[in-house]
Short mmCIF file of C-alpha atoms and ligand atoms in Angstrom, two decimals:
data_model
loop_
_atom_site.label_atom_id
_atom_site.label_comp_id
_atom_site.label_asym_id
_atom_site.label_seq_id
_atom_site.Cartn_x
_atom_site.Cartn_y
_atom_site.Cartn_z
CA UNK A 924 76.29 78.49 107.37
CA UNK A 925 76.93 77.33 103.82
CA UNK A 926 74.62 75.48 101.49
CA UNK A 927 74.69 71.71 101.71
CA UNK A 928 73.95 71.39 98.02
CA UNK A 929 73.62 73.88 95.25
CA UNK A 930 72.72 73.54 91.61
CA UNK A 931 75.43 74.03 89.01
CA UNK A 932 74.66 77.31 87.19
CA UNK A 933 76.51 76.18 84.04
CA UNK A 934 79.49 77.89 82.39
CA UNK A 935 79.48 81.70 82.59
CA UNK A 936 78.62 83.34 79.32
CA UNK A 937 76.53 80.46 77.96
CA UNK A 938 73.04 81.22 76.71
CA UNK A 939 70.48 80.57 79.42
CA UNK A 940 66.70 80.81 79.40
CA UNK A 941 65.28 81.74 82.79
CA UNK A 942 61.47 81.78 82.96
CA UNK A 943 60.19 84.22 85.58
CA UNK A 944 57.60 82.55 87.79
CA UNK A 945 56.07 85.97 88.49
CA UNK A 946 53.92 85.40 85.40
CA UNK A 947 52.96 81.82 86.36
CA UNK A 948 49.82 80.71 88.20
CA UNK A 949 50.85 80.97 91.87
CA UNK A 950 48.08 78.52 92.70
CA UNK A 951 49.69 75.84 90.53
CA UNK A 952 53.35 76.80 90.64
CA UNK A 953 54.88 73.33 90.72
CA UNK A 954 52.89 72.32 87.67
CA UNK A 955 53.88 75.50 85.83
CA UNK A 956 57.54 74.85 86.59
CA UNK A 957 57.30 71.22 85.49
CA UNK A 958 55.89 72.41 82.18
CA UNK A 959 59.01 74.43 81.33
CA UNK A 960 61.75 72.44 83.07
CA UNK A 961 62.96 70.56 79.97
CA UNK A 962 63.51 73.80 78.05
CA UNK A 963 64.81 75.99 80.88
CA UNK A 964 68.28 76.54 82.30
CA UNK A 965 67.39 78.58 85.37
CA UNK A 966 64.20 79.57 87.17
CA UNK A 967 63.92 83.31 87.89
CA UNK A 968 62.22 84.15 91.19
CA UNK A 969 61.10 87.76 91.70
CA UNK A 970 61.07 88.89 95.31
CA UNK A 971 59.33 92.24 95.95
CA UNK A 972 58.85 93.96 99.29
CA UNK A 973 56.34 96.72 98.52
CA UNK A 974 59.04 99.25 99.44
CA UNK A 975 61.91 99.08 96.95
CA UNK A 976 59.23 98.48 94.32
CA UNK A 977 55.50 99.25 94.50
CA UNK A 978 54.44 95.61 94.49
CA UNK A 979 54.60 92.60 96.81
CA UNK A 980 55.30 89.12 95.49
CA UNK A 981 56.93 86.20 97.27
CA UNK A 982 59.68 85.41 99.76
CA UNK A 983 61.74 82.58 101.28
CA UNK A 984 58.77 80.24 102.02
CA UNK A 985 57.90 80.06 98.33
CA UNK A 986 61.56 79.55 97.39
CA UNK A 987 61.59 76.68 99.86
CA UNK A 988 58.48 75.17 98.25
CA UNK A 989 59.94 75.55 94.77
CA UNK A 990 63.14 73.88 95.95
CA UNK A 991 61.17 70.77 96.85
CA UNK A 992 59.70 70.61 93.34
CA UNK A 993 62.58 71.42 91.01
CA UNK A 994 66.29 70.86 90.44
CA UNK A 995 66.55 73.98 88.30
CA UNK A 996 68.99 76.66 89.44
CA UNK A 997 66.96 79.17 91.49
CA UNK A 998 67.95 82.68 90.42
CA UNK A 999 66.46 84.98 93.06
CA UNK A 1000 66.04 88.61 92.09
CA UNK A 1001 65.74 90.60 95.31
CA UNK A 1002 63.80 93.80 94.67
CA UNK A 1003 63.92 94.67 98.34
CA UNK A 1004 65.29 97.62 100.31
CA UNK A 1005 67.15 95.56 102.91
CA UNK A 1006 68.49 92.41 101.22
CA UNK A 1007 71.09 91.84 103.95
CA UNK A 1008 68.32 91.02 106.44
CA UNK A 1009 67.09 88.11 104.36
CA UNK A 1010 70.16 86.50 102.78
CA UNK A 1011 70.37 83.70 105.29
CA UNK A 1012 66.66 82.94 104.91
CA UNK A 1013 67.05 82.67 101.13
CA UNK A 1014 70.13 80.47 101.47
CA UNK A 1015 68.29 78.19 103.89
CA UNK A 1016 65.27 78.09 101.59
CA UNK A 1017 67.45 76.70 98.79
CA UNK A 1018 68.23 79.72 96.64
CA UNK A 1019 71.27 79.17 94.41
CA UNK A 1020 71.92 82.77 93.46
CA UNK A 1021 70.76 86.13 94.76
CA UNK A 1022 70.83 89.35 92.79
CA UNK A 1023 70.65 92.59 94.74
CA UNK A 1024 70.04 96.08 93.41
CA UNK A 1025 72.82 98.67 93.17
CA UNK A 1026 70.23 101.30 94.16
CA UNK A 1027 70.01 100.05 97.77
CA UNK A 1028 72.44 101.01 100.57
CA UNK A 1029 75.34 98.87 101.74
CA UNK A 1030 75.81 96.76 98.63
CA UNK A 1031 79.48 95.94 99.38
CA UNK A 1032 78.63 94.22 102.65
CA UNK A 1033 75.58 92.46 101.20
CA UNK A 1034 77.55 91.01 98.28
CA UNK A 1035 80.27 89.74 100.63
CA UNK A 1036 77.71 88.22 103.01
CA UNK A 1037 75.88 86.48 100.18
CA UNK A 1038 79.17 85.01 98.96
CA UNK A 1039 80.06 83.85 102.48
CA UNK A 1040 76.71 82.03 102.64
CA UNK A 1041 77.69 80.04 99.55
CA UNK A 1042 75.32 81.87 97.24
CA UNK A 1043 76.17 82.97 93.73
CA UNK A 1044 75.94 86.76 93.64
CA UNK A 1045 74.52 89.20 91.15
CA UNK A 1046 74.19 92.96 90.91
CA UNK A 1047 71.08 94.46 89.30
CA UNK A 1048 70.66 97.96 87.93
CA UNK A 1049 67.50 99.82 87.02
CA UNK A 1050 67.21 101.20 83.47
CA UNK A 1051 68.34 104.68 84.57
CA UNK A 1052 71.28 103.55 86.71
CA UNK A 1053 74.48 104.07 84.69
CA UNK A 1054 77.30 101.63 83.89
CA UNK A 1055 79.47 103.51 86.40
CA UNK A 1056 77.41 102.02 89.25
CA UNK A 1057 78.29 98.50 88.05
CA UNK A 1058 81.91 99.05 87.09
CA UNK A 1059 83.47 98.83 90.62
CA UNK A 1060 81.74 95.50 91.29
CA UNK A 1061 82.56 93.58 88.13
CA UNK A 1062 85.42 91.72 89.83
CA UNK A 1063 83.27 90.58 92.79
CA UNK A 1064 80.03 89.41 91.19
CA UNK A 1065 79.03 86.40 89.11
CA UNK A 1066 76.31 88.21 87.22
CA UNK A 1067 75.16 91.67 86.19
CA UNK A 1068 71.42 92.12 85.69
CA UNK A 1069 70.55 95.00 83.38
CA UNK A 1070 66.84 95.68 83.95
CA UNK A 1071 65.13 96.42 80.65
CA UNK A 1072 62.03 97.75 82.43
CA UNK A 1073 61.63 99.52 85.76
CA UNK A 1074 61.21 96.66 88.25
CA UNK A 1075 57.97 95.89 90.01
CA UNK A 1076 55.63 94.40 87.46
CA UNK A 1077 55.61 91.84 84.68
CA UNK A 1078 54.22 92.57 81.24
CA UNK A 1079 55.90 95.94 80.66
CA UNK A 1080 57.47 97.08 77.39
CA UNK A 1081 61.18 96.50 76.76
CA UNK A 1082 63.30 99.68 76.94
CA UNK A 1083 65.80 99.75 74.03
CA UNK A 1084 67.67 102.65 75.64
CA UNK A 1085 69.29 100.07 77.97
CA UNK A 1086 71.13 98.40 75.04
CA UNK A 1087 74.23 100.68 75.17
CA UNK A 1088 74.72 99.78 78.86
CA UNK A 1089 74.56 96.07 78.04
CA UNK A 1090 77.21 96.66 75.38
CA UNK A 1091 79.38 98.56 77.89
CA UNK A 1092 79.18 95.69 80.38
CA UNK A 1093 80.04 93.12 77.69
CA UNK A 1094 82.97 95.28 76.55
CA UNK A 1095 84.30 95.58 80.11
CA UNK A 1096 83.96 91.82 80.65
CA UNK A 1097 85.99 91.16 77.52
CA UNK A 1098 88.64 93.79 78.30
CA UNK A 1099 89.06 92.61 81.88
CA UNK A 1100 88.81 88.92 80.95
CA UNK A 1101 86.04 88.21 83.44
CA UNK A 1102 83.85 85.12 83.60
CA UNK A 1103 80.48 86.61 84.49
CA UNK A 1104 76.99 86.53 83.08
CA UNK A 1105 74.91 89.39 81.72
CA UNK A 1106 71.24 88.92 82.47
CA UNK A 1107 68.36 90.94 81.07
CA UNK A 1108 64.89 91.12 82.58
CA UNK A 1109 61.78 92.91 81.38
CA UNK A 1110 59.90 92.69 78.10
CA UNK A 1111 62.06 89.84 76.77
CA UNK A 1112 60.39 87.91 73.94
CA UNK A 1113 61.21 86.63 70.45
CA UNK A 1114 61.36 90.18 69.10
CA UNK A 1115 63.64 91.70 71.78
CA UNK A 1116 65.87 88.63 72.27
CA UNK A 1117 67.98 89.25 69.14
CA UNK A 1118 68.56 92.86 70.30
CA UNK A 1119 69.83 91.92 73.76
CA UNK A 1120 71.90 88.93 72.66
CA UNK A 1121 73.52 91.02 69.94
CA UNK A 1122 74.39 93.61 72.62
CA UNK A 1123 76.01 90.90 74.76
CA UNK A 1124 73.41 89.52 77.17
CA UNK A 1125 73.45 85.76 77.74
CA UNK A 1126 70.84 85.12 80.47
CA UNK A 1127 67.34 85.84 79.26
CA UNK A 1128 64.58 86.25 81.83
CA UNK A 1129 61.07 86.08 80.43
CA UNK A 1130 57.82 86.08 82.35
CA UNK A 1131 54.75 86.88 80.30
CA UNK A 1132 56.31 85.77 77.00
CA UNK A 1133 56.63 82.26 78.48
CA UNK A 1134 53.95 81.75 81.13
CA UNK A 1135 51.48 83.99 79.31
CA UNK A 1136 51.70 81.79 76.22
CA UNK A 1137 49.30 78.93 75.57
CA UNK A 1138 52.37 76.68 75.14
CA UNK A 1139 54.96 77.95 77.68
CA UNK A 1140 57.61 75.36 76.76
CA UNK A 1141 57.22 76.12 73.07
CA UNK A 1142 57.50 79.84 73.79
CA UNK A 1143 60.72 79.30 75.75
CA UNK A 1144 62.14 77.28 72.86
CA UNK A 1145 61.30 80.06 70.40
CA UNK A 1146 63.17 82.57 72.60
CA UNK A 1147 66.18 80.23 72.69
CA UNK A 1148 66.12 79.96 68.90
CA UNK A 1149 65.82 83.72 68.48
CA UNK A 1150 69.01 84.09 70.53
CA UNK A 1151 70.91 81.28 68.90
CA UNK A 1152 70.14 82.59 65.43
CA UNK A 1153 71.97 85.79 66.35
CA UNK A 1154 74.96 84.27 68.16
CA UNK A 1155 75.43 81.81 65.31
CA UNK A 1156 75.86 84.81 63.07
C1 DX5 B 958 59.94 92.77 86.92
C2 DX5 B 958 60.58 91.43 87.20
C3 DX5 B 958 60.64 90.55 86.02
C4 DX5 B 958 59.31 90.19 85.42
C5 DX5 B 958 59.50 90.20 83.94
O1 DX5 B 958 60.17 93.61 87.95
O2 DX5 B 958 61.89 91.60 87.69
O3 DX5 B 958 61.41 89.37 86.27
O4 DX5 B 958 58.82 88.92 85.82
O5 DX5 B 958 58.28 90.04 83.35
P1 DX5 B 958 58.08 90.18 81.78
O6 DX5 B 958 58.95 89.14 81.14
O7 DX5 B 958 56.64 89.91 81.64
O8 DX5 B 958 58.50 91.56 81.40
ZN1 ZN B 959 63.23 89.78 87.82
#
């Protein structure tokens, strides 16, 4: 099966703000999403299985609900041990992109299957997984997600030791003339945004810095400005 419709992700390499709904009120999700839609490019959806990470969040039924309430690109971050089992369910639910972790088994097959389903594909790496684990996949993915915290929970502190890996990915993308995105996720706010954009990241996921703010849309705009002020030199 392939998707009947999918949302245009926008040109690779462009700055994108992707609020993570993990930090939103799950009891009023549609309203939370509506509140940030005008200032967001993507919506980041954190899927956790209680096995790959020590937390359980949401799955395809919630993606399906979100799909009915938003036209934002749904960027699904699969923190699950067996992503291959669920790709079709996410595609049917209306996911636009799925990002799977390099730390799980059978990544080659999973990436190919996701592509065959019409999904945009991403590869995520934990903070301690080296660039070498990403390198062989750069030609077959649309996005590399460099985790800037260990996955599993929102509200953790940004890990600056990941910055050299972001730089290495950006360097490889330039050298190999690839059109892919570099996403960062974990502890992204107005203070850390200039650091990651300077290193080469262009998709900024933020949970608590946006949905934890009294004015989530205003907070998203401030993150966008913090990034633009760096890229504009
Ligand atoms: C963590 C998730 C993140 C999380 C980020 O495992 O992948 O997307 O929502 O939350 P903050 O922005 O609060 O660090
Ligand atoms: Zn995430």
